[in-house]
Coordinates of C-alpha atoms and ligand atoms in Angstrom, one line a residue:
Chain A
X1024 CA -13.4 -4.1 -13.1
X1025 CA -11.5 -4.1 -16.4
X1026 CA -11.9 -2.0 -19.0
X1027 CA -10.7 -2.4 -22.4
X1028 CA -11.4 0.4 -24.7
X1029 CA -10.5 0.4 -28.6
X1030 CA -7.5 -2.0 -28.6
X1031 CA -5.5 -2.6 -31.5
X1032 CA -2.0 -4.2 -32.2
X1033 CA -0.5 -5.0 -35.6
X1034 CA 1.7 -7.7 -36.0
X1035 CA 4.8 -6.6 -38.1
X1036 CA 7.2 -9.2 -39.7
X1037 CA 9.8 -8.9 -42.4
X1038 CA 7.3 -8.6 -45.1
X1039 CA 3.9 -8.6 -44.2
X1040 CA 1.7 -7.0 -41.5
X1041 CA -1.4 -8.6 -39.7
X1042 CA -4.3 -6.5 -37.5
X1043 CA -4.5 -9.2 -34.4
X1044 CA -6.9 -6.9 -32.7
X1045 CA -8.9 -4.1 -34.3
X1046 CA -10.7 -1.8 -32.2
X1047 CA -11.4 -4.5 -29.4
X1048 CA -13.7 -3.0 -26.4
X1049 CA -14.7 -4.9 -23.7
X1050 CA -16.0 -4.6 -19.7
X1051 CA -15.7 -7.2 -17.3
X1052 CA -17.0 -6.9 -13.8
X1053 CA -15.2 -7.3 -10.6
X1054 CA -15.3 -10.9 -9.4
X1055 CA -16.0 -12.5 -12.5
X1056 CA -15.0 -15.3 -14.2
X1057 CA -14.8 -14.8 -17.6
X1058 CA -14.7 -16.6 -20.9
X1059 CA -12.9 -15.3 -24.3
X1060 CA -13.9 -17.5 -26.8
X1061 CA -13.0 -17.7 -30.9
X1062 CA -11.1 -19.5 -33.4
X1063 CA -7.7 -19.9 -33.7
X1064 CA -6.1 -16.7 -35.2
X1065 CA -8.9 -14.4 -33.8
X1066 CA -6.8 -13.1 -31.2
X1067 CA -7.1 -14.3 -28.1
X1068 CA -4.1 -15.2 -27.0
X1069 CA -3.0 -11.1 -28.4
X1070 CA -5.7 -9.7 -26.5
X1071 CA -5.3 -11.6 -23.2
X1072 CA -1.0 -10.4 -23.5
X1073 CA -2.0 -6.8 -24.0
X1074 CA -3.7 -6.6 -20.6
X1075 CA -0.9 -7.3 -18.7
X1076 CA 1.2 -5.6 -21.7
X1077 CA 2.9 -8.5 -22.7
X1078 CA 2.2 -7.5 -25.8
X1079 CA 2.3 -3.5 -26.4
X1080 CA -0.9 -2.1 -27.6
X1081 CA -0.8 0.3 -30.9
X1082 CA -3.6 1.9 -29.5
X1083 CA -5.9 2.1 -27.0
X1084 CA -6.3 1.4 -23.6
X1085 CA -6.6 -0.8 -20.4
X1086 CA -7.9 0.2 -17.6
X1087 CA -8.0 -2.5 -14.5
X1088 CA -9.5 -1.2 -11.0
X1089 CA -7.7 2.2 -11.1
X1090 CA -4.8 1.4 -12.8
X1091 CA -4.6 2.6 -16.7
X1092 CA -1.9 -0.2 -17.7
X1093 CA -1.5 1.3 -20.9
X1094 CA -0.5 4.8 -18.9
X1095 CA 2.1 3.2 -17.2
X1096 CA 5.8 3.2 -17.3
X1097 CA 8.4 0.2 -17.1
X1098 CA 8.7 0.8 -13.4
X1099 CA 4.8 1.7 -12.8
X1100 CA 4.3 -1.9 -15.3
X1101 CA 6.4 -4.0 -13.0
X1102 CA 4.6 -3.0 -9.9
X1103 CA 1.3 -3.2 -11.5
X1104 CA 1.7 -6.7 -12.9
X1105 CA 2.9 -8.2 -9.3
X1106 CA -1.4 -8.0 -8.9
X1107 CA -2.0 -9.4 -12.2
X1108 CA -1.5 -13.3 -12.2
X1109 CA -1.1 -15.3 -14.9
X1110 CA -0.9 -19.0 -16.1
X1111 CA 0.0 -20.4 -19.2
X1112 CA -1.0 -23.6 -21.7
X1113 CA 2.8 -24.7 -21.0
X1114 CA 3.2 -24.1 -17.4
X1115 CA 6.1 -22.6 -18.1
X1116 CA 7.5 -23.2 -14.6
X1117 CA 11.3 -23.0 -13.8
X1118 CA 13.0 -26.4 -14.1
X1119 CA 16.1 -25.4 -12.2
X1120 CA 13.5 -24.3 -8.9
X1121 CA 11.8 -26.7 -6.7
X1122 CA 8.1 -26.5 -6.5
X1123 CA 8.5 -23.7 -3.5
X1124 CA 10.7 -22.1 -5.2
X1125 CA 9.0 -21.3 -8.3
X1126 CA 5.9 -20.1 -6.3
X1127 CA 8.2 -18.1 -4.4
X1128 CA 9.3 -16.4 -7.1
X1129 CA 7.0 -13.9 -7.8
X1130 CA 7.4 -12.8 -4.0
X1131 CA 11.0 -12.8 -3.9
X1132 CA 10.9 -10.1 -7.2
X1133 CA 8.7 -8.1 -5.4
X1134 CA 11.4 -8.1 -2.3
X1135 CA 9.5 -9.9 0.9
X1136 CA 11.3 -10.8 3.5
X1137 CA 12.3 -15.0 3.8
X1138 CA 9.5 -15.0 6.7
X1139 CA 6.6 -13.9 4.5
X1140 CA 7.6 -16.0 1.4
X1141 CA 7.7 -19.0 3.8
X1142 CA 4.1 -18.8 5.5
X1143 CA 2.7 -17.2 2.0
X1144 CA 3.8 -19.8 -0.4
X1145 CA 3.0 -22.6 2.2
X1146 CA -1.0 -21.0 2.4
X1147 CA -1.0 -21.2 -1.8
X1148 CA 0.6 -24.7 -2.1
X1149 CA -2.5 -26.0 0.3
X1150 CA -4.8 -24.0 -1.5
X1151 CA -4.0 -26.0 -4.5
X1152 CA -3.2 -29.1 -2.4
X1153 CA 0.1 -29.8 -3.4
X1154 CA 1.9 -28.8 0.6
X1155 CA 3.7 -32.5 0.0
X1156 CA 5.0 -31.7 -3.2
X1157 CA 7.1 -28.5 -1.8
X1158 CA 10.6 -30.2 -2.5
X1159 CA 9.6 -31.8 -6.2
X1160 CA 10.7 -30.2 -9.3
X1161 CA 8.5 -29.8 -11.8
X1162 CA 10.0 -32.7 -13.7
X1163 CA 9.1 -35.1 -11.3
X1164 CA 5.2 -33.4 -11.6
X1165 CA 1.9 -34.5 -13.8
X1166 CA 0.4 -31.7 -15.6
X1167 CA -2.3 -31.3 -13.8
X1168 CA 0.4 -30.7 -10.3
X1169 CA 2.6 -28.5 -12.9
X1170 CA -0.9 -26.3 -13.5
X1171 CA -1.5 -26.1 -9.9
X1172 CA 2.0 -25.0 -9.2
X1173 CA 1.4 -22.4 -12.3
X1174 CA -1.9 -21.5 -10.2
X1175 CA 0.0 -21.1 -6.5
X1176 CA 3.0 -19.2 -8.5
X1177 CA 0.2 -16.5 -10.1
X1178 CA -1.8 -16.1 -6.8
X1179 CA 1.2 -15.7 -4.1
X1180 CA 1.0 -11.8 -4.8
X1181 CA -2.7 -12.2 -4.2
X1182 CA -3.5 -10.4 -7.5
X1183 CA -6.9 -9.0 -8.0
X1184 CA -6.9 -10.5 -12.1
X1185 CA -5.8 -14.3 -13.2
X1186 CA -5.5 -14.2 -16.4
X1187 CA -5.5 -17.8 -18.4
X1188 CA -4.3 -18.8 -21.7
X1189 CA -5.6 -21.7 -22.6
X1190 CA -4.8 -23.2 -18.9
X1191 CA -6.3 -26.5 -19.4
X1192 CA -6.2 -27.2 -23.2
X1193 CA -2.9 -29.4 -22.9
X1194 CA -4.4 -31.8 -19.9
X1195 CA -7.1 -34.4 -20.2
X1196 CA -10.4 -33.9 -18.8
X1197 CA -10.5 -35.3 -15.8
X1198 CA -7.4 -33.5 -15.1
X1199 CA -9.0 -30.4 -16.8
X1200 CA -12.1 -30.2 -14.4
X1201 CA -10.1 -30.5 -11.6
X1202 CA -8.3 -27.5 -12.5
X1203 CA -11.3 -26.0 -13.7
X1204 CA -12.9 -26.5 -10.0
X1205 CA -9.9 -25.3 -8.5
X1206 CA -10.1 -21.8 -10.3
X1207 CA -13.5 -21.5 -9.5
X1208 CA -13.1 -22.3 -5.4
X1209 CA -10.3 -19.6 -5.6
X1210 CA -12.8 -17.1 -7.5
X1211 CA -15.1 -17.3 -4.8
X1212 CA -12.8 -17.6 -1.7
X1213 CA -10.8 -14.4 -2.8
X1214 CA -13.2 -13.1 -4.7
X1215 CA -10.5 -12.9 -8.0
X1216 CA -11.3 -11.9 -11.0
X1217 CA -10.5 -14.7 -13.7
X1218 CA -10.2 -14.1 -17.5
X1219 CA -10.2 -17.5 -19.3
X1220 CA -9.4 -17.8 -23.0
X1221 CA -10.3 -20.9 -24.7
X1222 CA -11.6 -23.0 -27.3
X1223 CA -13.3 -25.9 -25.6
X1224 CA -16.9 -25.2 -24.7
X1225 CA -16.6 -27.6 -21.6
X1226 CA -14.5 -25.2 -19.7
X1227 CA -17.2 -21.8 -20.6
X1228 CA -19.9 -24.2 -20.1
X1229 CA -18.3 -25.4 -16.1
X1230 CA -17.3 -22.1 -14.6
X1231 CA -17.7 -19.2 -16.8
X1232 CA -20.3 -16.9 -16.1
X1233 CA -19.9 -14.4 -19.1
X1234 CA -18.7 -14.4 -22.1
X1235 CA -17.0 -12.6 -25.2
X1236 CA -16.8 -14.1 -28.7
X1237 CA -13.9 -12.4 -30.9
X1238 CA -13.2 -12.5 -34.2
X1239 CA -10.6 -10.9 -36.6
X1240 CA -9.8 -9.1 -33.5
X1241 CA -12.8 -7.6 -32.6
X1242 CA -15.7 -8.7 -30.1
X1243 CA -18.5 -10.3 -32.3
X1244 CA -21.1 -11.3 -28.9
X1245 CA -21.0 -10.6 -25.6
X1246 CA -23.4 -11.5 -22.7
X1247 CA -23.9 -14.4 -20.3
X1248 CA -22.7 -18.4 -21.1
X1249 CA -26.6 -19.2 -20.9
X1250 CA -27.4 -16.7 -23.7
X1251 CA -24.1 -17.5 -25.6
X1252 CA -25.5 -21.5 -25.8
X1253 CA -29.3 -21.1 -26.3
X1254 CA -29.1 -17.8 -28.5
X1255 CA -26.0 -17.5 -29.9
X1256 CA -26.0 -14.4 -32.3
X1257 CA -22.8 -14.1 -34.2
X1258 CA -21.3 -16.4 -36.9
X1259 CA -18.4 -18.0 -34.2
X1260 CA -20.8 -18.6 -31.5
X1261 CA -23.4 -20.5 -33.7
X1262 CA -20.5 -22.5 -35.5
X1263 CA -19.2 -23.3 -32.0
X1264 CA -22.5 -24.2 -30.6
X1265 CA -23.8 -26.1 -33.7
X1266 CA -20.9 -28.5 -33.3
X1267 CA -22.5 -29.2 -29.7
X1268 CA -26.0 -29.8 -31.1
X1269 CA -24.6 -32.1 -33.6
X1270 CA -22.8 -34.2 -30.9
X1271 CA -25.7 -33.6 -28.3
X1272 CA -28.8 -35.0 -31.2
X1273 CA -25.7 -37.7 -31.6
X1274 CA -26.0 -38.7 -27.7
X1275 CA -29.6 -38.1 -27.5
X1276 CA -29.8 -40.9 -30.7
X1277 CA -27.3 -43.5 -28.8
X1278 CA -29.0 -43.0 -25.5
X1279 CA -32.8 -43.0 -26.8
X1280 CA -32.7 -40.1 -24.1
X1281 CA -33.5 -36.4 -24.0
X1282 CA -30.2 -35.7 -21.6
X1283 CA -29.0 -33.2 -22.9
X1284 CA -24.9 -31.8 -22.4
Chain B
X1430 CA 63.8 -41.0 -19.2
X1431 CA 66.3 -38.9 -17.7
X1432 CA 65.8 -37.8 -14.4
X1433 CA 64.9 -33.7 -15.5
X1434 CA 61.8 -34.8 -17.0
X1435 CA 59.6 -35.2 -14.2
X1436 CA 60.9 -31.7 -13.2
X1437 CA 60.6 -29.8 -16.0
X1438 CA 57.3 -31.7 -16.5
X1439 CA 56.1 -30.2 -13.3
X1440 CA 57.5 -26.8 -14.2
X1441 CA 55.4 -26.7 -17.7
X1442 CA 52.4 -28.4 -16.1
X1443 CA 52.6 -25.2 -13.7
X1444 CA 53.0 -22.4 -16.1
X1445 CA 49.8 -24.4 -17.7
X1446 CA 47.8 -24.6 -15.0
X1447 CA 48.3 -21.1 -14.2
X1448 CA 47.7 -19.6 -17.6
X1449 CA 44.3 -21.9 -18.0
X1450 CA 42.9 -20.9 -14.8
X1451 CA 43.7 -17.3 -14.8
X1452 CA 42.7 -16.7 -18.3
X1453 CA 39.8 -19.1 -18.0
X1454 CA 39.1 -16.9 -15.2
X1455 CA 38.7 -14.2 -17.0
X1456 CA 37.6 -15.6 -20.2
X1457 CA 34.6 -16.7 -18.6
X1458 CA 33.4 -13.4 -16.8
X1459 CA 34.2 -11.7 -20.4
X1460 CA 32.2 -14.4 -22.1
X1461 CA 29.1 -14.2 -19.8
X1462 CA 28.7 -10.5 -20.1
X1463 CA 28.8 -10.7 -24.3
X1464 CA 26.4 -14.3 -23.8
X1465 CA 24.2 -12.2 -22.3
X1466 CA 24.4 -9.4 -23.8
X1467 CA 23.5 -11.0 -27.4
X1468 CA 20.6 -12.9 -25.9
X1469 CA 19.0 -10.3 -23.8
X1470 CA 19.4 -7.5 -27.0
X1471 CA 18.2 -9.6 -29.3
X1472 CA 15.0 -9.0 -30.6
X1473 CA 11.5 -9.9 -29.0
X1474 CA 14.3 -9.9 -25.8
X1475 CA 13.9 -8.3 -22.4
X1476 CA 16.6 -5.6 -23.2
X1477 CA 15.9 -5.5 -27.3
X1478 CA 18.7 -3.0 -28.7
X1479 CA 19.4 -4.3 -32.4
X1480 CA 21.9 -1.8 -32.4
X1481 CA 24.4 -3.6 -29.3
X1482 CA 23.2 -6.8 -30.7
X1483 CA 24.6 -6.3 -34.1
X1484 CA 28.1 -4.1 -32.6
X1485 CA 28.5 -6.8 -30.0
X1486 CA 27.7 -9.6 -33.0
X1487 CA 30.2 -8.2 -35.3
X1488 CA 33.5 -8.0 -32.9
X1489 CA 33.2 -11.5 -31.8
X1490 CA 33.3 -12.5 -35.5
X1491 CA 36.0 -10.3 -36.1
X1492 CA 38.2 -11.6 -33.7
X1493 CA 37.0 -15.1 -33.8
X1494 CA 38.0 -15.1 -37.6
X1495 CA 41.7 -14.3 -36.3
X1496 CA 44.1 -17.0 -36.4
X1497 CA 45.2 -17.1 -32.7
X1498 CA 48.8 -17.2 -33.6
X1499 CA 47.8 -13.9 -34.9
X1500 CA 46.0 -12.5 -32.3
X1501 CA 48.9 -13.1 -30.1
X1502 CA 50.9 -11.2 -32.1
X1503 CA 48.3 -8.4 -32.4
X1504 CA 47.7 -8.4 -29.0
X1505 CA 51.3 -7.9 -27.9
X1506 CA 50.9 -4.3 -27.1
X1507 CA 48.1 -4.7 -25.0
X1508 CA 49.9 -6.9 -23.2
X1509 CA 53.0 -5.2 -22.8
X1510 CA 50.4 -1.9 -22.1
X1511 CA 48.5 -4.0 -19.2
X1512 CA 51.6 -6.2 -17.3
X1513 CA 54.8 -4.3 -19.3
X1514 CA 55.8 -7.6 -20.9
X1515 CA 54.9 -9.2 -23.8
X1516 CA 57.4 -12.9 -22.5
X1517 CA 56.2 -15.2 -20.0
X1518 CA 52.8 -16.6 -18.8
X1519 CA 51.6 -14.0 -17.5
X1520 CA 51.8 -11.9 -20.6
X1521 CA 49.7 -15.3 -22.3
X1522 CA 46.7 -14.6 -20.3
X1523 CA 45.6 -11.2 -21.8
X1524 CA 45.9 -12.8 -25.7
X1525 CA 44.4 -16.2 -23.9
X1526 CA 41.6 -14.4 -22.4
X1527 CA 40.9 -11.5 -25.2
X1528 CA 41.7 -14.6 -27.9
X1529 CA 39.3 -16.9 -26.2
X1530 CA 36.4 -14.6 -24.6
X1531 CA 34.2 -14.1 -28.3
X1532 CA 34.6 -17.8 -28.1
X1533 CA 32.9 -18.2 -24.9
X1534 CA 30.6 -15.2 -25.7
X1535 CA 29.0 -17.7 -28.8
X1536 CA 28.5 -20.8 -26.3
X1537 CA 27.4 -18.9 -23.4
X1538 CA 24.6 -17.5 -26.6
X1539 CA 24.2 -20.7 -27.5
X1540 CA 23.2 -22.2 -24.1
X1541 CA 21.2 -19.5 -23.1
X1542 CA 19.3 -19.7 -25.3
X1543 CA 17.9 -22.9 -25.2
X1544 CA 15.6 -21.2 -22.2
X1545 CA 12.2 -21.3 -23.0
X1546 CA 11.1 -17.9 -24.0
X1547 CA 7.8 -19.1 -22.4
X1548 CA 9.8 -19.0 -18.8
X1549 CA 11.0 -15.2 -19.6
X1550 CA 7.2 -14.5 -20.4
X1551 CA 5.9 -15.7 -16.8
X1552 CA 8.7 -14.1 -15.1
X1553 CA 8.1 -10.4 -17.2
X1554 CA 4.2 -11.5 -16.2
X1555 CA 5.4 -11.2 -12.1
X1556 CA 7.1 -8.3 -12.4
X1557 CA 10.8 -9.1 -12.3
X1558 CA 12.8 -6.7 -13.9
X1559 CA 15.4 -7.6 -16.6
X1560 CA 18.4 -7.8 -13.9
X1561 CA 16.3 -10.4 -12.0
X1562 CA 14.7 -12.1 -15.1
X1563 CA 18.9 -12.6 -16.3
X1564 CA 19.8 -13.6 -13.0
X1565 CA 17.2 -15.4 -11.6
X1566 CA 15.7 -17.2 -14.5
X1567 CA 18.0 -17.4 -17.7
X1568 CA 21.2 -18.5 -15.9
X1569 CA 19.7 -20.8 -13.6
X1570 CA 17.4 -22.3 -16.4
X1571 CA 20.6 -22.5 -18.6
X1572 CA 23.0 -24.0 -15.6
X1573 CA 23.5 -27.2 -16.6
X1574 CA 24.1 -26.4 -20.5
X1575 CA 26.2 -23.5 -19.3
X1576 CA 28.8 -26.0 -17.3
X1577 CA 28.8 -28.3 -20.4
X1578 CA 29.5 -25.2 -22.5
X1579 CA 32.5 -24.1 -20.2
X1580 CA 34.0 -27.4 -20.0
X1581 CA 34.5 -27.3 -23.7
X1582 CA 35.5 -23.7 -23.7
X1583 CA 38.4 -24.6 -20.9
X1584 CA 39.4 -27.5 -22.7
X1585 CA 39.8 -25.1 -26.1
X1586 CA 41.2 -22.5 -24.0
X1587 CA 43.9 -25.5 -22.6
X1588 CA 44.8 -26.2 -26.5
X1589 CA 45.7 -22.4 -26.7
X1590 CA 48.2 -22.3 -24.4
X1591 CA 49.9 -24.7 -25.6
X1592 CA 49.7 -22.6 -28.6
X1593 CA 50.7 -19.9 -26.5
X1594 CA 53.5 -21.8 -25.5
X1595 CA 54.8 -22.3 -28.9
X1596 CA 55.7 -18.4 -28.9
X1597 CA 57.0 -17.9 -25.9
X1598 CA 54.6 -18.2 -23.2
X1599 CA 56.2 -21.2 -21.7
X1600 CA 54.2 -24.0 -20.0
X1601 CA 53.7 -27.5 -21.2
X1602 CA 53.1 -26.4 -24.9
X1603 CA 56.8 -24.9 -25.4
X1604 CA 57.9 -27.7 -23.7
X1605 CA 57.2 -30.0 -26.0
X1606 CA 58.6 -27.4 -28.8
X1607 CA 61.7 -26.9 -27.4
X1608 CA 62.5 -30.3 -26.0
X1609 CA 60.5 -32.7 -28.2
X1610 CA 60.7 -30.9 -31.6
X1611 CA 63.7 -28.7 -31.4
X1612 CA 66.0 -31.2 -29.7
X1613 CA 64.6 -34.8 -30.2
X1614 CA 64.0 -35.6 -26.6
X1615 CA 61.1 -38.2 -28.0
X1616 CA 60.8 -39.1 -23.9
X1617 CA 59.8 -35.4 -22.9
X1618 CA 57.6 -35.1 -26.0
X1619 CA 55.7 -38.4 -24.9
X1620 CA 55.1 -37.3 -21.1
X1621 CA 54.0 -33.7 -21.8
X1622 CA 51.5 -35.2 -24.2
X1623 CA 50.6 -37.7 -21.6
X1624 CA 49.6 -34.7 -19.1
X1625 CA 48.0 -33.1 -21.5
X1626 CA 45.7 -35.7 -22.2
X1627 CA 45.0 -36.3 -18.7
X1628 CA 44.3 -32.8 -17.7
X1629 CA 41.9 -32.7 -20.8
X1630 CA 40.5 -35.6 -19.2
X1631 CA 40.0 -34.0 -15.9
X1632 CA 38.3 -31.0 -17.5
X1633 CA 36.0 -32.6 -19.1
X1634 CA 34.8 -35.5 -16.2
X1635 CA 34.7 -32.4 -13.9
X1636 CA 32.9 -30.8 -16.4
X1637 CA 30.4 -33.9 -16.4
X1638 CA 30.2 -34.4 -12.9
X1639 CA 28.6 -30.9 -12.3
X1640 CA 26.4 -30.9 -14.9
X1641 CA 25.4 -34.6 -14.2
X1642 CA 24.8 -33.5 -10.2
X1643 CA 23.0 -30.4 -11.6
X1644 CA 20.7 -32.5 -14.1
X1645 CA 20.4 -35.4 -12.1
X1646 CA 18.8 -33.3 -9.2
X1647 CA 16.5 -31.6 -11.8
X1648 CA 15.4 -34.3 -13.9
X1649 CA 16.3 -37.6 -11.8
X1650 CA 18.3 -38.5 -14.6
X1651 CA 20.9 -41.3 -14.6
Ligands
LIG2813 N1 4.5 -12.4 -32.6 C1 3.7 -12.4 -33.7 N2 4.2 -12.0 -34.9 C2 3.4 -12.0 -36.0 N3 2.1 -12.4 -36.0 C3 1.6 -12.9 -34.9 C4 2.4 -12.9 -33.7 N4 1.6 -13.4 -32.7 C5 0.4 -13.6 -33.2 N5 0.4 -13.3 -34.5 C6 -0.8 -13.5 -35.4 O1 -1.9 -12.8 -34.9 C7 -3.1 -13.5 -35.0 C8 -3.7 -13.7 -33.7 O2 -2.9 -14.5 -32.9 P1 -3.3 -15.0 -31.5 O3 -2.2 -15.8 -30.9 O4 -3.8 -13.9 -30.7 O5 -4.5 -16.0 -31.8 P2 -5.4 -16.9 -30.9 O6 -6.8 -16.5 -31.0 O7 -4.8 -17.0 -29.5 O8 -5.2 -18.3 -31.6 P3 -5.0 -19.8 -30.9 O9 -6.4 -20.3 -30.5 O10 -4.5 -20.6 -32.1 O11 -4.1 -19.7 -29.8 C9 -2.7 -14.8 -35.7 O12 -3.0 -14.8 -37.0 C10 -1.2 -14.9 -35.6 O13 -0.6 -15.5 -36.7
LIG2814 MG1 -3.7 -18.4 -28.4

């Protein structure tokens, strides 16, 4: 379970300070897959770095299984991240490491010994299906491979959070639902909890199973996808969900068809 | 040509080749550290310390904005202090490698930083501490602009010996001083220009070649 209990950070630059989160609570359960939805600016992207302390906190705290992150030293933080995974919108793999190499990584900071790295990385590459692609860089890789290589890289230490910054939103969507069924096989196989920021609908609407709306920093709505689409509360969700109607009374016109999305 | 050209050619090219590599040597391991340094202090860095970052910033201006005639001169004591003469190659490669290192500090900087903070980010995300984020991510990442880097860094630090030279220093620089300039041997003057040229050539395609290999690997370049 993660708890997240008045979080705020401020953004300081030369001349000018900005409240990214303000007071932001939230619970997610154990197991969950969970969406963060809101415009840009609201602060997703701030709130998703502060649980893993990418970020630093002004205030507040997180609290994941038993482990208060914000309690934690540099040392205690280091250790404590090895079981929080984490992808990114650009990959961000290492260019200079071959595909086993960069999910090796995480391991070889942690210290295993050559043996473990070997059979651990091999299990996560044919979790994500990419065993022949061992030897590639990531140059030579689609974005859809360079995501699952992100994916095989944050699970290696077999972390009990993913967290995902807008994993999918620079692939198409074919490539998008592959990835999107990928997370959700590894949710139930290892029964991971996934945290999943984004700002396409598609991606709450395919795997998440609750969901949190922020705005200006704060949580606006909070409850399950089905409740987010039919009865959305706050001004976000209905602004995001309108734009569905619109498209699905578009379809329904074009089709002469009540399928809905 | 007279027959003592191709010796004393050989005995410059020496004194040369040992001042470049030695002080090269140690230009290099002195540039790293300030590289890194100024990158990993900087701020939003894995090590932020504005404090370093602006002390370490401010002595490689100041002794980059030295003439290195100068510095020589200036750094005649030190080298008198560290080998107990201030003639000879030898006594070159402390002013080479103190002249040259805030040089080498800047491009090492430079090249460095051209690593995606993004890839710093995932690596802080897995735990790795700064020693292994610098030494498993940022050099490697950086690699194949570092080589390029150093290439041009040996190549400069190849012009200042024969600056060096000049002063004392011997090598293929004073060579062409005394012989060429001072007494008008036009055919010495010619050939120690020649090797010059070439061994700046053989810098740099060495240079090339690792980087190439390096990149080629990565990227499946041609
Ligand atoms: N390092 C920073 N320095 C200053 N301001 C920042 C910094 N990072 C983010 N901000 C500001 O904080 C606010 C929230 O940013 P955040 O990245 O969390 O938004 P987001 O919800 O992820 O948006 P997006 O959907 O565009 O990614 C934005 O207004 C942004 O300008
Ligand atoms: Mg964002």
């Amino acid at each position: 379970m993660i708890v997240i209990h008045d979080l705020s950070k401020t953004y300081k630059t030369a001349n000018d300070t900005f409240k990214a989160l303000n007071g932001l609570s939230l619970t997610i359960e154990r197991g969950d897959i969970f969406g963060i939805i809101g415009f840009s600016g609201a602060g997703k992207s701030t709130l998703v770095r502060c649980m893993n302390r990418l970020e630093e906190p002004d205030k507040g705290s997180v609290r994941i299984g038993n482990t208060v992150i914000t309690d934690l030293n540099e040392r205690q933080l280091r250790k404590a991240r090895q079981k929080i995974g984490m992808i990114f919108q650009s990959f961000n793999l290492f260019d200079g490491k071959t595909v086993f190499h960069n999910v090796a990584f995480p391991l070889r900071v942690s210290g295993y010994d050559k043996a473990t790295i070997r059979r651990r990385v091999k299990e996560v590459l044919e979790m994500v299906q990419l065993s022949d692609k061992e030897n590639a860089y990531p140059s030579q890789l689609s974005g859809g491979q360079k995501q699952r290589v992100g994916i095989a890289r944050a699970l290696v230490n077999e972390p009990d959070v993913l967290l995902c910054d807008e994993a999918t939103s620079s692939l198409d969507p074919q490539t998008t639902y592959s990835i999107l069924e990928l997370l959700q096989e590894i949710n139930r196989k290892l029964n991971l909890t996934i945290v999943l920021i984004t700002h396409e609908l598609d991606v709450l609407q395919h795997i998440c199973k609750n969901v949190a709306v922020i705005e200006q920093g704060k949580i606006v709505e909070n409850g399950t996808v089905d409740q987010f689409f039919l009865a959305p509360e706050s001004d976000t969700a209905r602004r995001f969900v309108h734009i569905v109607e619109r498209y699905r009374q578009k379809r329904n016109v074009l089709e002469g068809a009540g399928a809905g999305i | 040509m007279r027959d003592d050209v191709l010796e004393l050619l050989w005995e410059g090219l020496r004194q040369t080749l040992y001042m470049l590599v030695w002080s090269s040597l140690f230009a290099i391991i002195i540039g790293l550290i300030l590289g890194i340094a100024l990158v990993v202090t900087e701020k939003g860095n894995i090590l932020e310390a504005r404090l370093i970052h602006k002390v370490v910033s401010l002595m490689i201006n100041g002794i980059r904005s030295i003439p290195f005639i100068i510095l020589i001169v200036l750094l005649l004591p030190v080298a008198r202090w560290v080998i107990g003469t201030t003639l000879g190659p030898t006594a070159a490669i402390v002013s080479l490698s103190i002249g040259a290192a805030p040089f080498l500090g800047r491009i090492v900087e430079s090249a460095l930083k051209e690593v995606a903070l993004g890839k710093i980010e995932a690596a802080k995300s897995f735990g790795a501490s700064p020693l292994q984020i610098i030494f498993r991510v940022l050099i490697p990442e950086a690699l194949p602009a570092l080589v390029r880097s150093l290439t041009i860094a040996v190549i400069a630090i190849t012009e200042l010996t024969a600056v060096a030279g000049a002063i004392g220093a011997g090598g293929l620089g004073s060579l062409a001083i005394r012989f060429g300039y001072q007494r008008f041997r036009e055919d010495i003057m010619f050939a120690t220009v020649i090797t010059i040229i070439l061994l700046v050539q053989f810098i740099q395609w060495t240079g090339d070649y690792i980087s190439r290999s390096i990149s080629r690997k990565r990227y499946k370049l041609e």
